CSV table of C-alpha atoms in Angstrom, one decimal:
chain,number,residue,atom,x,y,z
P,1,MET,CA,0.0,0.0,0.0
P,2,TYR,CA,1.2,3.5,-0.8
P,3,VAL,CA,1.8,5.4,2.5
P,4,VAL,CA,2.4,9.1,2.6
P,5,ASN,CA,4.6,10.7,5.3
P,6,MET,CA,2.3,13.7,6.1
P,7,SER,CA,5.1,15.8,7.6
P,8,LYS,CA,6.7,15.8,4.2
P,9,ALA,CA,3.6,15.4,2.1
P,10,THR,CA,3.0,17.8,-0.8
P,11,PHE,CA,-0.3,19.5,-1.4
P,12,SER,CA,-1.1,16.8,-4.1
P,13,ASP,CA,-0.2,14.0,-1.7
P,14,ARG,CA,-2.6,15.4,0.9
P,15,ILE,CA,-5.4,15.6,-1.5
P,16,SER,CA,-4.9,12.1,-2.8
P,17,THR,CA,-5.0,10.6,0.8
P,18,LEU,CA,-8.2,12.4,2.0
P,19,ASP,CA,-11.0,10.2,3.1
P,20,ALA,CA,-14.7,10.6,2.5
P,21,ALA,CA,-15.0,12.8,5.7
P,22,VAL,CA,-14.8,16.0,3.7
P,23,SER,CA,-18.0,17.9,3.2
P,24,PRO,CA,-19.4,18.7,-0.3
P,25,ALA,CA,-18.3,22.3,0.2
P,26,GLU,CA,-14.8,21.3,1.2
P,27,SER,CA,-14.6,18.8,-1.7
P,28,ARG,CA,-15.6,21.6,-4.1
P,29,LEU,CA,-13.0,23.9,-2.6
P,30,ILE,CA,-10.2,21.3,-2.8
P,31,ASP,CA,-11.1,20.7,-6.5
P,32,TRP,CA,-10.8,24.5,-7.0
P,33,PHE,CA,-7.4,24.6,-5.4
P,34,ALA,CA,-6.2,21.6,-7.6
P,35,ARG,CA,-7.3,23.5,-10.7
P,36,ASN,CA,-6.3,27.0,-9.8
P,37,ARG,CA,-3.0,26.7,-7.9
P,38,GLU,CA,-1.5,29.8,-9.5
P,39,THR,CA,-4.6,32.0,-8.7
P,40,ALA,CA,-4.7,30.7,-5.1
P,41,LEU,CA,-1.2,32.1,-4.5
P,42,HIS,CA,-2.4,35.7,-4.5
P,43,ALA,CA,-6.2,35.4,-3.9
P,44,SER,CA,-7.7,36.4,-0.6
P,45,ALA,CA,-9.9,33.9,1.4
P,46,ALA,CA,-13.0,35.9,0.3
P,47,GLU,CA,-12.0,35.7,-3.4
P,48,ILE,CA,-11.3,32.0,-3.1
P,49,ALA,CA,-14.6,31.4,-1.3
P,50,ALA,CA,-16.5,33.4,-4.0
P,51,ALA,CA,-14.8,31.5,-6.9
P,52,ALA,CA,-15.5,28.1,-5.3
P,53,GLY,CA,-19.0,28.9,-4.2
P,54,THR,CA,-18.4,28.6,-0.5
P,55,SER,CA,-17.5,30.7,2.6
P,56,ASP,CA,-14.4,32.3,4.1
P,57,ALA,CA,-14.7,30.0,7.1
P,58,THR,CA,-14.7,26.9,4.8
P,59,VAL,CA,-11.5,28.1,3.1
P,60,ILE,CA,-9.7,28.2,6.5
P,61,ARG,CA,-11.3,25.0,7.8
P,62,THR,CA,-10.3,23.2,4.6
P,63,ALA,CA,-6.7,24.4,4.8
P,64,ARG,CA,-6.5,23.0,8.4
P,65,LYS,CA,-8.2,19.8,7.4
P,66,LEU,CA,-5.4,19.3,4.8
P,67,GLY,CA,-2.9,19.7,7.7
P,68,TYR,CA,-1.9,23.3,7.2
P,69,ALA,CA,-1.8,26.0,9.9
P,70,GLY,CA,-3.8,28.3,7.7
P,71,LEU,CA,-4.2,29.8,4.3
P,72,ALA,CA,-0.7,31.3,4.2
P,73,ASP,CA,0.8,27.8,4.9
P,74,LEU,CA,-1.4,26.3,2.2
P,75,ARG,CA,-0.2,29.0,-0.3
P,76,HIS,CA,3.4,28.1,0.5
P,77,ALA,CA,2.6,24.4,-0.2
P,78,LEU,CA,1.0,25.3,-3.5
P,79,ALA,CA,4.0,27.3,-4.5
P,80,GLU,CA,6.2,24.3,-3.8
P,81,ASP,CA,4.0,22.1,-5.9
P,82,LEU,CA,4.2,24.5,-8.8
P,83,ARG,CA,8.0,24.8,-8.4
P,84,ARG,CA,8.2,21.0,-8.4
P,85,ASP,CA,6.1,20.6,-11.6
P,86,LEU,CA,8.2,21.6,-14.6
P,87,THR,CA,6.4,22.9,-17.6
P,88,LEU,CA,6.2,20.8,-20.7
P,89,ALA,CA,8.7,23.1,-22.4
P,90,ASP,CA,11.1,22.7,-19.5
P,91,ARG,CA,10.8,18.9,-19.7
P,92,MET,CA,11.5,18.8,-23.4
P,93,ALA,CA,14.4,21.1,-23.0
P,94,SER,CA,15.8,18.8,-20.3
P,95,GLU,CA,15.6,15.9,-22.7
P,96,LEU,CA,17.2,17.7,-25.6
P,97,ALA,CA,20.1,18.8,-23.4
P,98,LEU,CA,21.1,15.2,-22.9
P,99,PRO,CA,24.3,14.0,-24.7
P,100,GLY,CA,24.0,11.6,-27.7
P,101,THR,CA,24.0,11.6,-31.5
P,102,VAL,CA,20.2,12.2,-31.4
P,103,PRO,CA,19.4,14.3,-28.3
P,104,GLY,CA,17.6,12.2,-25.7
P,105,LEU,CA,17.2,9.1,-27.9
P,106,GLN,CA,19.4,6.9,-25.8
P,107,THR,CA,17.6,8.0,-22.6
P,108,SER,CA,14.3,7.3,-24.3
P,109,ALA,CA,15.4,3.8,-25.2
P,110,GLN,CA,16.5,3.3,-21.6
P,111,ALA,CA,13.2,4.5,-20.3
P,112,LEU,CA,11.3,2.1,-22.6
P,113,ARG,CA,13.5,-0.8,-21.3
P,114,ALA,CA,12.7,0.2,-17.7
P,115,SER,CA,9.0,0.2,-18.6
P,116,LEU,CA,9.2,-3.3,-20.2
P,117,ASP,CA,11.2,-4.6,-17.1
P,118,ALA,CA,8.4,-3.3,-14.9
P,119,ILE,CA,5.7,-5.0,-17.0
P,120,GLU,CA,7.7,-8.3,-17.1
P,121,ALA,CA,8.0,-8.1,-13.3
P,122,LEU,CA,4.2,-8.2,-12.8
P,123,GLU,CA,3.2,-11.2,-10.9
P,124,ASP,CA,1.0,-13.8,-12.7
P,125,ALA,CA,-1.7,-13.3,-10.0
P,126,VAL,CA,-1.9,-9.6,-10.7
P,127,VAL,CA,-2.2,-10.1,-14.4
P,128,SER,CA,-4.9,-12.8,-13.8
P,129,ASP,CA,-6.8,-10.4,-11.5
P,130,ILE,CA,-6.7,-7.7,-14.2
P,131,VAL,CA,-7.9,-10.1,-16.9
P,132,SER,CA,-10.7,-11.5,-14.8
P,133,SER,CA,-11.9,-8.0,-13.7
P,134,ILE,CA,-12.1,-7.0,-17.4
P,135,ALA,CA,-13.5,-10.2,-18.8
P,136,ASN,CA,-16.3,-10.5,-16.2
P,137,ALA,CA,-17.3,-6.8,-16.3
P,138,ARG,CA,-20.7,-5.8,-17.7
P,139,ARG,CA,-19.0,-2.8,-19.2
P,140,ILE,CA,-15.4,-1.5,-19.1
P,141,HIS,CA,-14.7,2.3,-18.7
P,142,VAL,CA,-11.2,3.4,-19.7
P,143,PHE,CA,-10.3,6.8,-18.3
P,144,GLY,CA,-7.6,9.1,-19.6
P,145,ILE,CA,-7.4,12.9,-20.2
P,146,GLY,CA,-5.0,14.9,-22.2
P,147,PRO,CA,-2.6,12.7,-24.2
P,148,SER,CA,-3.7,9.7,-22.2
P,149,GLY,CA,-7.2,10.1,-23.6
P,150,PHE,CA,-6.0,9.0,-27.0
P,151,ILE,CA,-4.5,5.8,-25.4
P,152,ALA,CA,-7.7,5.2,-23.5
P,153,GLY,CA,-9.7,5.5,-26.7
P,154,TYR,CA,-7.3,3.0,-28.4
P,155,PHE,CA,-7.6,0.5,-25.6
P,156,ALA,CA,-11.4,0.8,-25.5
P,157,ALA,CA,-11.7,0.4,-29.3
P,158,GLN,CA,-9.5,-2.8,-29.2
P,159,LEU,CA,-11.6,-4.2,-26.3
P,160,GLY,CA,-14.7,-3.6,-28.5
P,161,ARG,CA,-13.1,-5.5,-31.3
P,162,LEU,CA,-12.6,-8.4,-29.0
P,163,GLY,CA,-16.2,-8.6,-28.1
P,164,PHE,CA,-16.3,-6.5,-24.9
P,165,ASP,CA,-18.5,-3.5,-24.2
P,166,ALA,CA,-16.0,-0.8,-23.6
P,167,ARG,CA,-15.9,3.0,-23.8
P,168,ALA,CA,-13.3,5.7,-23.3
P,169,LEU,CA,-13.8,8.5,-20.7
P,170,SER,CA,-11.8,11.5,-21.8
P,171,ARG,CA,-13.9,14.6,-21.1
P,172,THR,CA,-13.2,17.1,-18.3
P,173,GLY,CA,-15.1,19.5,-16.1
P,174,LEU,CA,-18.8,19.4,-16.0
P,175,GLN,CA,-19.0,17.3,-19.2
P,176,PHE,CA,-17.3,14.5,-17.2
P,177,ALA,CA,-20.5,14.2,-15.1
P,178,ASP,CA,-22.2,12.7,-18.2
P,179,ASP,CA,-19.5,10.0,-18.3
P,180,LEU,CA,-19.8,9.3,-14.6
P,181,VAL,CA,-23.5,8.6,-14.7
P,182,GLY,CA,-22.9,5.9,-17.4
P,183,ILE,CA,-20.9,3.9,-14.9
P,184,GLY,CA,-23.1,1.3,-13.2
P,185,ALA,CA,-23.1,-1.9,-11.1
P,186,GLY,CA,-21.1,-4.8,-12.4
P,187,ASP,CA,-18.8,-2.5,-14.5
P,188,ALA,CA,-15.0,-2.2,-14.3
P,189,VAL,CA,-12.8,0.9,-14.5
P,190,VAL,CA,-9.3,1.2,-16.0
P,191,ALA,CA,-7.7,4.6,-15.3
P,192,LEU,CA,-4.6,6.1,-16.8
P,193,ALA,CA,-3.6,8.8,-14.4
P,194,TYR,CA,-0.4,10.3,-13.2
P,195,ASP,CA,0.9,12.4,-10.3
P,196,ARG,CA,-1.6,15.1,-9.5
P,197,PRO,CA,-5.1,14.1,-8.2
P,198,TYR,CA,-7.3,15.9,-10.7
P,199,PRO,CA,-10.9,16.3,-9.7
P,200,GLU,CA,-12.0,13.9,-12.5
P,201,VAL,CA,-9.8,11.2,-11.0
P,202,ARG,CA,-11.2,11.7,-7.5
P,203,ALA,CA,-14.8,11.7,-8.9
P,204,LEU,CA,-14.1,8.6,-10.9
P,205,PHE,CA,-12.9,6.6,-7.9
P,206,ASP,CA,-15.6,8.1,-5.7
P,207,ARG,CA,-18.2,6.4,-8.0
P,208,ALA,CA,-16.2,3.2,-8.4
P,209,SER,CA,-15.9,2.9,-4.6
P,210,ARG,CA,-19.5,3.7,-4.1
P,211,LEU,CA,-20.6,1.0,-6.5
P,212,ASN,CA,-17.9,-1.4,-5.3
P,213,LEU,CA,-16.4,-1.9,-8.8
P,214,ARG,CA,-13.2,-3.5,-9.7
P,215,SER,CA,-10.7,-0.9,-10.8
P,216,LEU,CA,-7.2,-0.8,-12.3
P,217,LEU,CA,-5.0,2.3,-11.9
P,218,ILE,CA,-2.1,2.5,-14.3
P,219,THR,CA,0.3,5.2,-13.1
P,220,SER,CA,3.9,6.2,-13.1
P,221,ASN,CA,6.6,5.3,-10.5
P,222,GLY,CA,6.7,8.8,-9.1
P,223,PRO,CA,6.2,9.7,-5.4
P,224,ARG,CA,2.7,10.9,-5.8
P,225,LEU,CA,-0.4,8.7,-6.3
P,226,PRO,CA,-3.4,10.3,-8.0
P,227,ASP,CA,-5.8,8.2,-5.9
P,228,PRO,CA,-5.2,5.3,-3.5
P,229,ARG,CA,-8.5,3.5,-3.9
P,230,ALA,CA,-7.9,1.4,-7.0
P,231,SER,CA,-8.4,-2.4,-6.6
P,232,ILE,CA,-5.3,-3.0,-8.6
P,233,LEU,CA,-2.3,-0.6,-8.9
P,234,VAL,CA,0.3,-1.0,-11.7
P,235,ARG,CA,3.2,1.4,-12.0
P,236,VAL,CA,4.9,1.8,-15.3
P,237,PRO,CA,7.9,4.2,-15.6
P,238,ARG,CA,7.2,7.1,-18.0
P,239,GLY,CA,10.7,8.3,-18.6
P,240,ARG,CA,13.5,10.1,-16.7
P,241,THR,CA,12.5,12.0,-13.6
P,242,GLY,CA,11.9,15.6,-14.6
P,243,GLY,CA,11.9,14.6,-18.3
P,244,PHE,CA,9.2,14.5,-20.9
P,245,GLY,CA,6.4,12.0,-20.1
P,246,LEU,CA,6.6,8.9,-22.4
P,247,HIS,CA,3.6,6.6,-23.0
P,248,ALA,CA,5.3,3.7,-24.8
P,249,GLY,CA,5.5,1.6,-21.7
P,250,THR,CA,1.8,2.1,-20.9
P,251,LEU,CA,0.9,1.2,-24.5
P,252,ALA,CA,3.0,-2.0,-24.3
P,253,LEU,CA,1.2,-2.9,-21.0
P,254,LEU,CA,-2.2,-2.4,-22.5
P,255,GLU,CA,-1.4,-4.4,-25.7
P,256,GLY,CA,0.0,-7.2,-23.5
P,257,LEU,CA,-3.3,-7.2,-21.6
P,258,LEU,CA,-5.3,-7.4,-24.8
P,259,LEU,CA,-3.3,-10.6,-25.7
P,260,ALA,CA,-3.8,-12.0,-22.2
P,261,ILE,CA,-7.6,-11.3,-22.4
P,262,SER,CA,-7.8,-13.0,-25.8
P,263,ALA,CA,-6.0,-16.0,-24.5
P,264,ALA,CA,-8.4,-16.2,-21.5
P,265,GLU,CA,-11.5,-15.8,-23.7
P,266,PRO,CA,-10.6,-17.4,-27.0
P,267,ASP,CA,-14.2,-18.3,-28.1
P,268,ARG,CA,-15.5,-14.9,-27.3
P,269,THR,CA,-12.7,-13.0,-29.0
P,270,LYS,CA,-12.7,-15.3,-32.1
P,271,ALA,CA,-16.4,-14.8,-32.6
P,272,ALA,CA,-16.1,-11.1,-32.2
P,273,LEU,CA,-13.3,-10.8,-34.7
P,274,GLU,CA,-15.2,-13.0,-37.2
P,275,ASP,CA,-18.2,-10.8,-36.8
P,276,LEU,CA,-16.0,-7.7,-37.4
P,277,ASN,CA,-14.5,-9.4,-40.5
P,278,ALA,CA,-18.0,-10.1,-41.9
P,279,ALA,CA,-19.0,-6.5,-41.4
P,280,ARG,CA,-15.8,-5.4,-43.2
P,281,GLU,CA,-16.5,-7.7,-46.1
P,282,ALA,CA,-20.1,-6.3,-46.3
P,283,LEU,CA,-18.6,-2.9,-46.8
P,284,SER,CA,-15.7,-3.7,-49.1
P,285,GLY,CA,-16.6,-6.9,-50.8
P,286,SER,CA,-15.0,-10.3,-50.4
P,287,GLY,CA,-12.3,-9.6,-52.9
P,288,MET,CA,-10.4,-7.5,-50.3
P,289,GLY,CA,-9.2,-10.7,-48.7
P,290,LEU,CA,-9.9,-9.6,-45.2
């Protein structure tokens, strides 16, 4: 289990380990802080309260519930979080500054090897648990936002080809509420999420926990965990610390899982692929040799 030393915990760490004891107003305020860390550095308690639709007292109470002495202490933590998170441009510049014939290429290859080593080290029982959770689910919801959204869409599409009811969840903000209400009893959740506990990640695991669903969190090997409530946790290195985030390892893991699922459900996947092939021939004609 991932354990956070609260005396050294970052703002993101503290959010990720909060239990269900927070009130709706406090939860709304925490989500606002997570989305508006730069604004919170100079906003007054009254301005923060107005922006989050709550009260000054709730702002101070929430800061203390997170373990801070007050709003000033919370602002200091937010500044440290921002300092720790390099911008994408900084990360790319860091990669390009590495020595090599092609800047950063050798390090990227090393990062991919590290990812593959992490995947190969997965215990058979963990892989079996993942496969069983997906194969027995009524519907599979694959979550990913930003670049991870494209990978979530790819994995959901491939599961669909293998005969499973799967969909990608890649919207953010209030639109994500429409995705959440589509998650029901008997479903399974696969989440691609890294580092910071975005409000969508917390809301996703809130619903998964409430419905007692099987869930898989695929994340990086960094010190921060986006949410500790997943049934199964798999860490895949995403590149050098402080460098540009790479997704090749995650993609390799997901494609390995597709093969494992196919092997576990051969009749189902064979029938689904034959059905897909028949649909393709109906569109293109049998002469295509599909």
